[in-house]
Amino acid sequence: AILFRMQSGITQEFCQQIPKVELHAHLNGSLSNKTIKKLLDRRRDLKISTAAFEKGEQRTMGDCFEMFKVIHSLVDSTEVIYEVTKDVIEEFSADGVKYLELRSTPKGLVESGMDKRRYMDAVVGAIRDYKHDNDDVIDVKFLPSIDRGRSIKDAQENLKLAEEYSISCEDIVTGIDFSGNPYTTDAAKFMPVLQGAQRVGLKSAVHLSEVKDRSDETRMFLSVPPDRIGHGTFLTDEEDVKSSVLESRIPIEVCVSSNIASNTSPPEHIKHHSVWWMGQEHPCVVCTDDKGVFSTGLSSEYFIIANALSLSEEQTLKLSESAIDFIFADENMKAKLKQIWKESKKDEVLEITFVTCLSCLDMKN
Ligand code: 6MZ
């Protein structure tokens, strides 16, 4: 049996040290202050207003989407996309992430000659190069996003690209993300795209009920069904939706800081909807959403959840390990990750043995 330290409360340091899986990270929302500052310094000509960034706790969901617009104006060429993708992978890796699924909306920009295909190539190229240059310390997949704020034509193009790259880069592109401003009300038009993704064997992570009163839309998307649910903040509002999700066992990607900062969840961590789902033993995966926009990191999110639920170290590590079952990758990747968790438990035992020996010596002296 594995021994874990008996202590009350999980530390941020412990959450940093354990291996982790990140499954819900929007590339442009994940840019750190350091990366944004670097880009702002380079593009003083744009005279960008950073007002939405400075609102802190007063921020609304609308302000978050204003921030994305600012970031998008800075990330305007394939060179910058390549560079920021590497920065983001580096930061997740430094935070103890061993497997990362990055999602991003392919975009074209006539001025810089960037089209969607070049966008895809830049992200895939950065992932390949980062892994190659850093001895495979982290595995990274890329889920092209479909933005519900854009047109159906745009969505179909992204699906086509996702399908094509899932064949030419099958080790990297394994599924799609469906996201965008949740206040748009005509999401039904994207049903054929989600059904199309399923038909061609792409996994799908779908933002569902991130804001109130989206139950009809949620019922419709659940009928596909998605492979993972993003946020699911208001799924419990309607009895039939709640029981159908419970029954389906579709994992929920939980992003506590994001929900609080965008005012869709009360500020008390214990009142976050994930506490209810975890209480039902429904599969939940702790994620960041937009670690830059919401000033967070995956270990901070584990710290929040572990303390809200009064988890022990052993339970926290088990929670991070449970995410492996829900990754959009094959069984070999799952086995590789499970081995990393197994090794980390051995390290834990060795550390305890070492500390125990030291205290024995101390007592003798
Ligand atoms: C819905 C979100 C989101 O694609 O340019 N995005 N969509 N809800 C959220 N919760 C706060 N956070 C981010 O990254 C930014 C894009 O991700 C989606 C939005 O479409 C945003 O424009 P990329 O890399």
mmCIF file of C-alpha atoms and ligand atoms in Angstrom:
data_model
loop_
_atom_site.group_PDB
_atom_site.id
_atom_site.type_symbol
_atom_site.label_atom_id
_atom_site.label_comp_id
_atom_site.label_asym_id
_atom_site.label_seq_id
_atom_site.Cartn_x
_atom_site.Cartn_y
_atom_site.Cartn_z
ATOM 1 C CA ALA A 1 0.000 0.000 0.000
ATOM 2 C CA ILE A 2 1.147 3.522 -0.731
ATOM 3 C CA LEU A 3 1.632 5.861 2.174
ATOM 4 C CA PHE A 4 0.847 9.514 1.761
ATOM 5 C CA ARG A 5 1.610 12.289 4.202
ATOM 6 C CA MET A 6 -1.150 12.781 6.740
ATOM 7 C CA GLN A 7 -1.839 16.473 6.851
ATOM 8 C CA SER A 8 -4.796 18.748 6.815
ATOM 9 C CA GLY A 9 -5.165 20.742 3.637
ATOM 10 C CA ILE A 10 -3.409 20.275 0.335
ATOM 11 C CA THR A 11 -0.568 22.650 -0.484
ATOM 12 C CA GLN A 12 -0.079 24.505 -3.748
ATOM 13 C CA GLU A 13 3.387 22.901 -3.874
ATOM 14 C CA PHE A 14 1.900 19.397 -3.774
ATOM 15 C CA CYS A 15 -0.494 20.293 -6.607
ATOM 16 C CA GLN A 16 2.433 21.613 -8.596
ATOM 17 C CA GLN A 17 4.494 18.452 -8.081
ATOM 18 C CA ILE A 18 1.917 15.839 -9.052
ATOM 19 C CA PRO A 19 1.654 14.845 -12.713
ATOM 20 C CA LYS A 20 -1.394 16.334 -14.410
ATOM 21 C CA VAL A 21 -3.479 16.146 -17.570
ATOM 22 C CA GLU A 22 -4.928 19.350 -19.102
ATOM 23 C CA LEU A 23 -7.899 18.784 -21.404
ATOM 24 C CA HIS A 24 -9.576 22.192 -21.744
ATOM 25 C CA ALA A 25 -7.147 24.952 -22.733
ATOM 26 C CA HIS A 26 -7.901 27.541 -25.443
ATOM 27 C CA LEU A 27 -4.587 28.506 -26.981
ATOM 28 C CA ASN A 28 -5.099 32.272 -27.193
ATOM 29 C CA GLY A 29 -6.759 32.415 -23.768
ATOM 30 C CA SER A 30 -3.739 30.636 -22.307
ATOM 31 C CA LEU A 31 -1.129 33.266 -23.199
ATOM 32 C CA SER A 32 0.648 34.362 -20.009
ATOM 33 C CA ASN A 33 1.181 38.014 -19.030
ATOM 34 C CA LYS A 34 4.805 37.522 -20.012
ATOM 35 C CA THR A 35 3.878 36.483 -23.556
ATOM 36 C CA ILE A 36 1.235 39.236 -23.909
ATOM 37 C CA LYS A 37 3.708 41.863 -22.703
ATOM 38 C CA LYS A 38 6.275 40.621 -25.211
ATOM 39 C CA LEU A 39 3.707 40.928 -28.028
ATOM 40 C CA LEU A 40 2.438 44.348 -26.852
ATOM 41 C CA ASP A 41 6.009 45.686 -26.750
ATOM 42 C CA ARG A 42 6.522 44.579 -30.322
ATOM 43 C CA ARG A 43 3.252 46.035 -31.579
ATOM 44 C CA ARG A 44 3.152 49.532 -30.050
ATOM 45 C CA ASP A 45 1.846 50.705 -33.455
ATOM 46 C CA LEU A 46 -1.524 49.030 -32.744
ATOM 47 C CA LYS A 47 -2.266 51.410 -29.805
ATOM 48 C CA ILE A 48 -4.184 48.646 -28.050
ATOM 49 C CA SER A 49 -6.518 49.388 -25.126
ATOM 50 C CA THR A 50 -6.038 46.921 -22.275
ATOM 51 C CA ALA A 51 -9.050 48.214 -20.270
ATOM 52 C CA ALA A 52 -10.825 44.828 -20.221
ATOM 53 C CA PHE A 53 -7.649 43.204 -18.821
ATOM 54 C CA GLU A 54 -7.603 45.632 -15.897
ATOM 55 C CA LYS A 55 -11.165 45.053 -14.656
ATOM 56 C CA GLY A 56 -10.220 42.123 -12.404
ATOM 57 C CA GLU A 57 -13.207 40.814 -10.429
ATOM 58 C CA GLN A 58 -15.611 43.279 -12.058
ATOM 59 C CA ARG A 59 -15.154 41.499 -15.374
ATOM 60 C CA THR A 60 -18.175 40.091 -17.222
ATOM 61 C CA MET A 61 -18.290 37.337 -19.835
ATOM 62 C CA GLY A 62 -18.498 40.179 -22.421
ATOM 63 C CA ASP A 63 -15.218 41.632 -21.113
ATOM 64 C CA CYS A 64 -13.564 38.203 -21.490
ATOM 65 C CA PHE A 65 -14.588 38.156 -25.137
ATOM 66 C CA GLU A 66 -13.218 41.718 -25.528
ATOM 67 C CA MET A 67 -9.920 40.371 -24.188
ATOM 68 C CA PHE A 68 -9.911 37.636 -26.825
ATOM 69 C CA LYS A 69 -10.309 40.304 -29.504
ATOM 70 C CA VAL A 70 -7.275 42.168 -28.177
ATOM 71 C CA ILE A 71 -5.219 38.980 -28.040
ATOM 72 C CA HIS A 72 -6.323 38.030 -31.559
ATOM 73 C CA SER A 73 -5.104 41.382 -32.871
ATOM 74 C CA LEU A 74 -1.668 40.572 -31.446
ATOM 75 C CA VAL A 75 -1.535 36.959 -32.628
ATOM 76 C CA ASP A 76 -1.717 37.879 -36.269
ATOM 77 C CA SER A 77 0.840 35.816 -38.155
ATOM 78 C CA THR A 78 1.994 32.223 -38.413
ATOM 79 C CA GLU A 79 5.324 33.168 -36.798
ATOM 80 C CA VAL A 80 3.525 34.526 -33.727
ATOM 81 C CA ILE A 81 1.204 31.504 -33.519
ATOM 82 C CA TYR A 82 4.197 29.178 -33.646
ATOM 83 C CA GLU A 83 5.960 31.182 -30.940
ATOM 84 C CA VAL A 84 2.989 31.486 -28.553
ATOM 85 C CA THR A 85 2.089 27.801 -28.939
ATOM 86 C CA LYS A 86 5.597 26.901 -27.759
ATOM 87 C CA ASP A 87 5.360 29.402 -24.858
ATOM 88 C CA VAL A 88 2.055 27.912 -23.716
ATOM 89 C CA ILE A 89 3.338 24.312 -23.902
ATOM 90 C CA GLU A 90 6.463 25.331 -21.960
ATOM 91 C CA GLU A 91 4.348 26.929 -19.207
ATOM 92 C CA PHE A 92 2.010 23.944 -18.861
ATOM 93 C CA SER A 93 5.003 21.616 -18.747
ATOM 94 C CA ALA A 94 6.667 23.728 -16.024
ATOM 95 C CA ASP A 95 3.418 23.380 -14.027
ATOM 96 C CA GLY A 96 3.684 19.567 -14.068
ATOM 97 C CA VAL A 97 1.418 18.835 -17.027
ATOM 98 C CA LYS A 98 2.393 15.564 -18.765
ATOM 99 C CA TYR A 99 -0.367 15.478 -21.365
ATOM 100 C CA LEU A 100 -2.009 18.546 -22.880
ATOM 101 C CA GLU A 101 -4.860 19.024 -25.318
ATOM 102 C CA LEU A 102 -4.680 22.507 -26.804
ATOM 103 C CA ARG A 103 -7.690 23.846 -28.687
ATOM 104 C CA SER A 104 -7.697 26.809 -31.031
ATOM 105 C CA THR A 105 -9.854 28.334 -33.775
ATOM 106 C CA PRO A 106 -8.051 28.295 -37.142
ATOM 107 C CA LYS A 107 -8.144 31.821 -38.559
ATOM 108 C CA GLY A 108 -7.152 33.499 -41.768
ATOM 109 C CA LEU A 109 -5.742 37.002 -42.109
ATOM 110 C CA VAL A 110 -5.303 38.452 -45.567
ATOM 111 C CA GLU A 111 -2.782 41.149 -44.453
ATOM 112 C CA SER A 112 -0.186 38.693 -43.158
ATOM 113 C CA GLY A 113 -0.885 36.024 -45.755
ATOM 114 C CA MET A 114 -2.039 33.635 -43.047
ATOM 115 C CA ASP A 115 -4.774 31.241 -44.036
ATOM 116 C CA LYS A 116 -6.392 28.549 -41.912
ATOM 117 C CA ARG A 117 -4.127 25.839 -43.256
ATOM 118 C CA ARG A 118 -1.033 27.850 -42.309
ATOM 119 C CA TYR A 119 -2.566 28.425 -38.879
ATOM 120 C CA MET A 120 -2.951 24.649 -38.438
ATOM 121 C CA ASP A 121 0.597 24.039 -39.679
ATOM 122 C CA ALA A 122 2.010 26.597 -37.233
ATOM 123 C CA VAL A 123 0.312 24.972 -34.230
ATOM 124 C CA VAL A 124 1.189 21.425 -35.315
ATOM 125 C CA GLY A 125 4.773 22.489 -36.118
ATOM 126 C CA ALA A 126 5.229 24.113 -32.706
ATOM 127 C CA ILE A 127 3.914 20.970 -30.970
ATOM 128 C CA ARG A 128 6.274 18.702 -32.964
ATOM 129 C CA ASP A 129 9.301 20.966 -32.443
ATOM 130 C CA TYR A 130 8.658 21.471 -28.734
ATOM 131 C CA LYS A 131 8.448 17.711 -28.126
ATOM 132 C CA HIS A 132 11.516 17.040 -30.228
ATOM 133 C CA ASP A 133 13.629 19.744 -28.547
ATOM 134 C CA ASN A 134 12.562 18.800 -25.013
ATOM 135 C CA ASP A 135 12.984 15.010 -24.922
ATOM 136 C CA ASP A 136 9.245 14.262 -25.038
ATOM 137 C CA VAL A 137 8.640 15.703 -21.541
ATOM 138 C CA ILE A 138 5.038 16.385 -22.471
ATOM 139 C CA ASP A 139 2.579 14.935 -24.997
ATOM 140 C CA VAL A 140 0.395 17.465 -26.784
ATOM 141 C CA LYS A 141 -2.672 17.117 -29.012
ATOM 142 C CA PHE A 142 -4.470 19.815 -30.981
ATOM 143 C CA LEU A 143 -8.251 20.135 -31.231
ATOM 144 C CA PRO A 144 -9.267 22.672 -33.905
ATOM 145 C CA SER A 145 -12.145 24.768 -32.538
ATOM 146 C CA ILE A 146 -15.467 25.659 -34.061
ATOM 147 C CA ASP A 147 -16.574 29.117 -32.935
ATOM 148 C CA ARG A 148 -20.353 29.411 -32.492
ATOM 149 C CA GLY A 149 -20.014 33.172 -32.988
ATOM 150 C CA ARG A 150 -18.926 32.635 -36.605
ATOM 151 C CA SER A 151 -20.731 31.310 -39.670
ATOM 152 C CA ILE A 152 -21.689 27.768 -40.562
ATOM 153 C CA LYS A 153 -19.365 28.041 -43.566
ATOM 154 C CA ASP A 154 -16.492 28.841 -41.216
ATOM 155 C CA ALA A 155 -17.429 25.841 -39.047
ATOM 156 C CA GLN A 156 -17.568 23.493 -42.042
ATOM 157 C CA GLU A 157 -14.132 24.640 -43.184
ATOM 158 C CA ASN A 158 -12.713 23.947 -39.715
ATOM 159 C CA LEU A 159 -14.302 20.518 -39.621
ATOM 160 C CA LYS A 160 -12.848 19.689 -43.028
ATOM 161 C CA LEU A 161 -9.404 20.767 -41.863
ATOM 162 C CA ALA A 162 -9.720 18.788 -38.637
ATOM 163 C CA GLU A 163 -10.649 15.699 -40.637
ATOM 164 C CA GLU A 164 -7.788 16.176 -43.077
ATOM 165 C CA TYR A 165 -5.177 16.761 -40.336
ATOM 166 C CA SER A 166 -6.498 13.834 -38.296
ATOM 167 C CA ILE A 167 -5.274 11.702 -41.197
ATOM 168 C CA SER A 168 -2.036 13.524 -42.087
ATOM 169 C CA CYS A 169 -1.115 14.283 -38.416
ATOM 170 C CA GLU A 170 -2.992 11.505 -36.645
ATOM 171 C CA ASP A 171 -0.609 11.653 -33.680
ATOM 172 C CA ILE A 172 -1.616 15.285 -33.000
ATOM 173 C CA VAL A 173 -5.111 16.125 -34.297
ATOM 174 C CA THR A 174 -7.650 13.766 -32.712
ATOM 175 C CA GLY A 175 -10.826 15.744 -32.265
ATOM 176 C CA ILE A 176 -12.603 19.084 -32.297
ATOM 177 C CA ASP A 177 -13.767 21.676 -29.802
ATOM 178 C CA PHE A 178 -17.059 23.553 -30.021
ATOM 179 C CA SER A 179 -16.836 26.888 -28.228
ATOM 180 C CA GLY A 180 -17.289 30.645 -28.671
ATOM 181 C CA ASN A 181 -19.471 33.250 -27.016
ATOM 182 C CA PRO A 182 -22.167 31.219 -25.177
ATOM 183 C CA TYR A 183 -24.671 34.095 -25.419
ATOM 184 C CA THR A 184 -25.131 33.542 -29.162
ATOM 185 C CA THR A 185 -28.570 31.995 -29.565
ATOM 186 C CA ASP A 186 -28.487 30.281 -32.946
ATOM 187 C CA ALA A 187 -26.165 27.387 -32.098
ATOM 188 C CA ALA A 188 -28.655 24.837 -33.502
ATOM 189 C CA LYS A 189 -27.286 25.479 -36.973
ATOM 190 C CA PHE A 190 -24.045 23.707 -35.929
ATOM 191 C CA MET A 191 -25.745 20.342 -35.302
ATOM 192 C CA PRO A 192 -24.769 18.959 -38.747
ATOM 193 C CA VAL A 193 -21.137 19.907 -38.041
ATOM 194 C CA LEU A 194 -21.068 18.034 -34.740
ATOM 195 C CA GLN A 195 -22.786 15.055 -36.362
ATOM 196 C CA GLY A 196 -20.293 15.267 -39.225
ATOM 197 C CA ALA A 197 -17.367 15.176 -36.785
ATOM 198 C CA GLN A 198 -18.758 12.049 -35.186
ATOM 199 C CA ARG A 199 -19.298 10.426 -38.595
ATOM 200 C CA VAL A 200 -15.647 10.851 -39.572
ATOM 201 C CA GLY A 201 -14.407 9.502 -36.229
ATOM 202 C CA LEU A 202 -13.292 12.769 -34.624
ATOM 203 C CA LYS A 203 -13.774 13.076 -30.868
ATOM 204 C CA SER A 204 -15.676 16.143 -29.719
ATOM 205 C CA ALA A 205 -15.467 18.383 -26.660
ATOM 206 C CA VAL A 206 -18.544 20.613 -26.593
ATOM 207 C CA HIS A 207 -19.208 23.671 -24.413
ATOM 208 C CA LEU A 208 -22.620 23.013 -22.867
ATOM 209 C CA SER A 209 -24.844 25.126 -20.581
ATOM 210 C CA GLU A 210 -21.998 27.495 -19.780
ATOM 211 C CA VAL A 211 -24.615 30.197 -19.230
ATOM 212 C CA LYS A 212 -28.194 30.051 -17.964
ATOM 213 C CA ASP A 213 -31.236 29.114 -20.089
ATOM 214 C CA ARG A 214 -29.547 27.026 -22.739
ATOM 215 C CA SER A 215 -31.370 23.772 -21.907
ATOM 216 C CA ASP A 216 -33.019 23.311 -25.331
ATOM 217 C CA GLU A 217 -29.690 23.694 -27.076
ATOM 218 C CA THR A 218 -28.059 21.397 -24.510
ATOM 219 C CA ARG A 219 -30.679 18.676 -25.044
ATOM 220 C CA MET A 220 -30.038 18.860 -28.774
ATOM 221 C CA PHE A 221 -26.240 18.610 -28.484
ATOM 222 C CA LEU A 222 -26.499 15.800 -25.933
ATOM 223 C CA SER A 223 -28.343 13.749 -28.543
ATOM 224 C CA VAL A 224 -25.175 13.550 -30.720
ATOM 225 C CA PRO A 225 -23.598 12.915 -28.025
ATOM 226 C CA PRO A 226 -20.305 14.751 -27.332
ATOM 227 C CA ASP A 227 -17.336 12.838 -25.862
ATOM 228 C CA ARG A 228 -16.703 15.475 -23.211
ATOM 229 C CA ILE A 229 -18.707 18.432 -21.869
ATOM 230 C CA GLY A 230 -17.062 21.834 -21.413
ATOM 231 C CA HIS A 231 -18.155 23.681 -18.239
ATOM 232 C CA GLY A 232 -21.733 22.364 -17.928
ATOM 233 C CA THR A 233 -22.294 25.129 -15.379
ATOM 234 C CA PHE A 234 -26.107 25.123 -15.552
ATOM 235 C CA LEU A 235 -26.756 21.461 -16.448
ATOM 236 C CA THR A 236 -28.472 20.864 -13.127
ATOM 237 C CA ASP A 237 -31.140 23.526 -13.779
ATOM 238 C CA GLU A 238 -33.409 21.047 -15.576
ATOM 239 C CA GLU A 239 -34.152 17.618 -14.107
ATOM 240 C CA ASP A 240 -34.214 15.762 -17.456
ATOM 241 C CA VAL A 241 -30.886 17.272 -18.598
ATOM 242 C CA LYS A 242 -29.261 16.504 -15.262
ATOM 243 C CA SER A 243 -30.361 12.866 -15.258
ATOM 244 C CA SER A 244 -29.462 12.317 -18.877
ATOM 245 C CA VAL A 245 -25.891 13.574 -18.256
ATOM 246 C CA LEU A 246 -25.599 11.488 -15.085
ATOM 247 C CA GLU A 247 -26.718 8.411 -16.963
ATOM 248 C CA SER A 248 -24.460 9.072 -19.952
ATOM 249 C CA ARG A 249 -21.301 9.322 -17.765
ATOM 250 C CA ILE A 250 -19.960 11.947 -20.226
ATOM 251 C CA PRO A 251 -17.046 13.593 -18.398
ATOM 252 C CA ILE A 252 -17.318 17.286 -17.494
ATOM 253 C CA GLU A 253 -14.344 19.605 -17.971
ATOM 254 C CA VAL A 254 -14.333 21.712 -14.814
ATOM 255 C CA CYS A 255 -12.898 25.266 -14.931
ATOM 256 C CA VAL A 256 -13.557 26.884 -11.538
ATOM 257 C CA SER A 257 -11.566 30.142 -11.840
ATOM 258 C CA SER A 258 -12.901 30.780 -15.324
ATOM 259 C CA ASN A 259 -16.538 30.410 -14.186
ATOM 260 C CA ILE A 260 -16.022 32.662 -11.172
ATOM 261 C CA ALA A 261 -14.176 35.321 -13.155
ATOM 262 C CA SER A 262 -16.789 35.351 -15.882
ATOM 263 C CA ASN A 263 -19.561 35.536 -13.277
ATOM 264 C CA THR A 264 -21.305 32.274 -14.098
ATOM 265 C CA SER A 265 -20.531 30.693 -10.737
ATOM 266 C CA PRO A 266 -20.664 32.043 -7.144
ATOM 267 C CA PRO A 267 -17.279 33.128 -5.757
ATOM 268 C CA GLU A 268 -17.280 30.480 -2.985
ATOM 269 C CA HIS A 269 -15.418 27.432 -4.334
ATOM 270 C CA ILE A 270 -17.598 25.047 -2.357
ATOM 271 C CA LYS A 271 -20.644 26.317 -4.306
ATOM 272 C CA HIS A 272 -19.129 25.455 -7.691
ATOM 273 C CA HIS A 273 -21.338 23.036 -9.650
ATOM 274 C CA SER A 274 -18.500 20.494 -9.927
ATOM 275 C CA VAL A 275 -18.778 19.806 -6.178
ATOM 276 C CA TRP A 276 -22.289 18.448 -6.788
ATOM 277 C CA TRP A 277 -21.188 16.341 -9.803
ATOM 278 C CA MET A 278 -18.205 14.903 -7.966
ATOM 279 C CA GLY A 279 -20.493 14.117 -5.021
ATOM 280 C CA GLN A 280 -22.491 11.945 -7.477
ATOM 281 C CA GLU A 281 -19.192 10.314 -8.537
ATOM 282 C CA HIS A 282 -19.746 11.701 -12.022
ATOM 283 C CA PRO A 283 -16.452 11.856 -14.001
ATOM 284 C CA CYS A 284 -14.962 15.359 -13.804
ATOM 285 C CA VAL A 285 -11.627 16.626 -15.137
ATOM 286 C CA VAL A 286 -9.971 19.680 -13.572
ATOM 287 C CA CYS A 287 -8.939 22.184 -16.276
ATOM 288 C CA THR A 288 -7.911 25.829 -16.712
ATOM 289 C CA ASP A 289 -9.929 27.047 -19.775
ATOM 290 C CA ASP A 290 -7.906 30.252 -20.336
ATOM 291 C CA LYS A 291 -5.030 30.328 -17.871
ATOM 292 C CA GLY A 292 -3.821 33.718 -19.127
ATOM 293 C CA VAL A 293 -7.140 35.554 -19.284
ATOM 294 C CA PHE A 294 -8.155 34.198 -15.857
ATOM 295 C CA SER A 295 -4.683 34.376 -14.252
ATOM 296 C CA THR A 296 -4.580 30.769 -13.174
ATOM 297 C CA GLY A 297 -2.679 27.526 -13.755
ATOM 298 C CA LEU A 298 -3.574 23.837 -13.553
ATOM 299 C CA SER A 299 -1.937 23.358 -10.137
ATOM 300 C CA SER A 300 -3.917 26.345 -8.806
ATOM 301 C CA GLU A 301 -7.125 24.730 -10.073
ATOM 302 C CA TYR A 302 -6.231 21.439 -8.321
ATOM 303 C CA PHE A 303 -5.422 23.418 -5.165
ATOM 304 C CA ILE A 304 -8.880 25.048 -5.274
ATOM 305 C CA ILE A 305 -10.774 21.784 -5.876
ATOM 306 C CA ALA A 306 -8.742 19.701 -3.402
ATOM 307 C CA ASN A 307 -9.336 22.238 -0.638
ATOM 308 C CA ALA A 308 -13.005 22.785 -1.482
ATOM 309 C CA LEU A 309 -13.575 19.020 -1.251
ATOM 310 C CA SER A 310 -11.076 18.473 1.617
ATOM 311 C CA LEU A 311 -9.251 15.851 -0.464
ATOM 312 C CA SER A 312 -6.203 14.023 0.887
ATOM 313 C CA GLU A 313 -2.976 13.915 -1.140
ATOM 314 C CA GLU A 314 -3.817 10.379 -2.240
ATOM 315 C CA GLN A 315 -7.296 11.437 -3.410
ATOM 316 C CA THR A 316 -5.880 14.463 -5.262
ATOM 317 C CA LEU A 317 -3.389 12.309 -7.128
ATOM 318 C CA LYS A 318 -6.180 9.850 -7.911
ATOM 319 C CA LEU A 319 -8.268 12.703 -9.310
ATOM 320 C CA SER A 320 -5.459 13.807 -11.618
ATOM 321 C CA GLU A 321 -4.899 10.176 -12.697
ATOM 322 C CA SER A 322 -8.594 9.675 -13.451
ATOM 323 C CA ALA A 323 -8.371 12.249 -16.258
ATOM 324 C CA ILE A 324 -6.260 9.791 -18.304
ATOM 325 C CA ASP A 325 -9.366 7.763 -19.106
ATOM 326 C CA PHE A 326 -10.915 10.729 -20.919
ATOM 327 C CA ILE A 327 -8.092 11.912 -23.170
ATOM 328 C CA PHE A 328 -8.584 11.973 -26.935
ATOM 329 C CA ALA A 329 -5.747 9.522 -27.604
ATOM 330 C CA ASP A 330 -5.200 5.810 -28.040
ATOM 331 C CA GLU A 331 -4.598 3.058 -25.487
ATOM 332 C CA ASN A 332 -0.805 3.245 -25.882
ATOM 333 C CA MET A 333 -0.837 6.873 -24.772
ATOM 334 C CA LYS A 334 -3.081 5.998 -21.832
ATOM 335 C CA ALA A 335 -0.711 3.195 -20.796
ATOM 336 C CA LYS A 336 2.292 5.539 -21.096
ATOM 337 C CA LEU A 337 0.618 8.110 -18.835
ATOM 338 C CA LYS A 338 -0.508 5.497 -16.306
ATOM 339 C CA GLN A 339 3.147 4.462 -16.013
ATOM 340 C CA ILE A 340 4.125 8.073 -15.215
ATOM 341 C CA TRP A 341 1.541 8.150 -12.392
ATOM 342 C CA LYS A 342 2.802 4.779 -11.128
ATOM 343 C CA GLU A 343 6.370 6.103 -10.997
ATOM 344 C CA SER A 344 5.205 9.232 -9.194
ATOM 345 C CA LYS A 345 3.664 7.069 -6.467
ATOM 346 C CA LYS A 346 6.991 5.252 -6.087
ATOM 347 C CA ASP A 347 8.719 8.631 -5.674
ATOM 348 C CA GLU A 348 6.205 9.443 -2.981
ATOM 349 C CA VAL A 349 6.990 6.222 -1.078
ATOM 350 C CA LEU A 350 10.735 6.835 -1.392
ATOM 351 C CA GLU A 351 10.337 10.382 -0.111
ATOM 352 C CA ILE A 352 8.352 9.189 2.919
ATOM 353 C CA THR A 353 10.918 6.470 3.649
ATOM 354 C CA PHE A 354 13.715 9.029 3.411
ATOM 355 C CA VAL A 355 11.962 11.484 5.740
ATOM 356 C CA THR A 356 11.179 8.661 8.206
ATOM 357 C CA CYS A 357 14.856 7.544 8.231
ATOM 358 C CA LEU A 358 15.961 11.109 8.863
ATOM 359 C CA SER A 359 13.620 11.462 11.835
ATOM 360 C CA CYS A 360 14.816 8.092 13.243
ATOM 361 C CA LEU A 361 18.409 9.348 13.073
ATOM 362 C CA ASP A 362 17.301 12.576 14.724
ATOM 363 C CA MET A 363 15.732 10.667 17.618
ATOM 364 C CA LYS A 364 18.870 8.569 18.114
ATOM 365 C CA ASN A 365 21.013 11.678 18.368
HETATM 366 C C1 6MZ B 1 -16.541 29.766 -24.773
HETATM 367 C C2 6MZ B 1 -14.346 30.286 -25.121
HETATM 368 C C3 6MZ B 1 -14.154 30.510 -23.745
HETATM 369 O O1 6MZ B 1 -9.451 29.699 -30.292
HETATM 370 O O2 6MZ B 1 -8.321 31.904 -30.488
HETATM 371 N N1 6MZ B 1 -13.174 30.526 -25.728
HETATM 372 N N2 6MZ B 1 -15.524 29.906 -25.633
HETATM 373 N N3 6MZ B 1 -16.445 29.968 -23.455
HETATM 374 C C4 6MZ B 1 -15.278 30.359 -22.884
HETATM 375 N N4 6MZ B 1 -15.243 30.593 -21.553
HETATM 376 C C5 6MZ B 1 -14.704 31.764 -20.939
HETATM 377 N N5 6MZ B 1 -12.865 30.833 -23.551
HETATM 378 C C6 6MZ B 1 -12.282 30.829 -24.774
HETATM 379 O O3 6MZ B 1 -8.836 30.969 -28.215
HETATM 380 C C7 6MZ B 1 -9.773 31.953 -27.863
HETATM 381 C C8 6MZ B 1 -11.171 31.518 -28.248
HETATM 382 O O4 6MZ B 1 -11.577 30.394 -27.442
HETATM 383 C C9 6MZ B 1 -12.965 30.431 -27.197
HETATM 384 C C10 6MZ B 1 -13.506 31.691 -27.872
HETATM 385 O O5 6MZ B 1 -14.003 31.348 -29.161
HETATM 386 C C11 6MZ B 1 -12.252 32.558 -27.991
HETATM 387 O O6 6MZ B 1 -12.324 33.502 -29.043
HETATM 388 P P1 6MZ B 1 -8.407 30.619 -29.722
HETATM 389 O O7 6MZ B 1 -7.068 29.968 -29.558
#
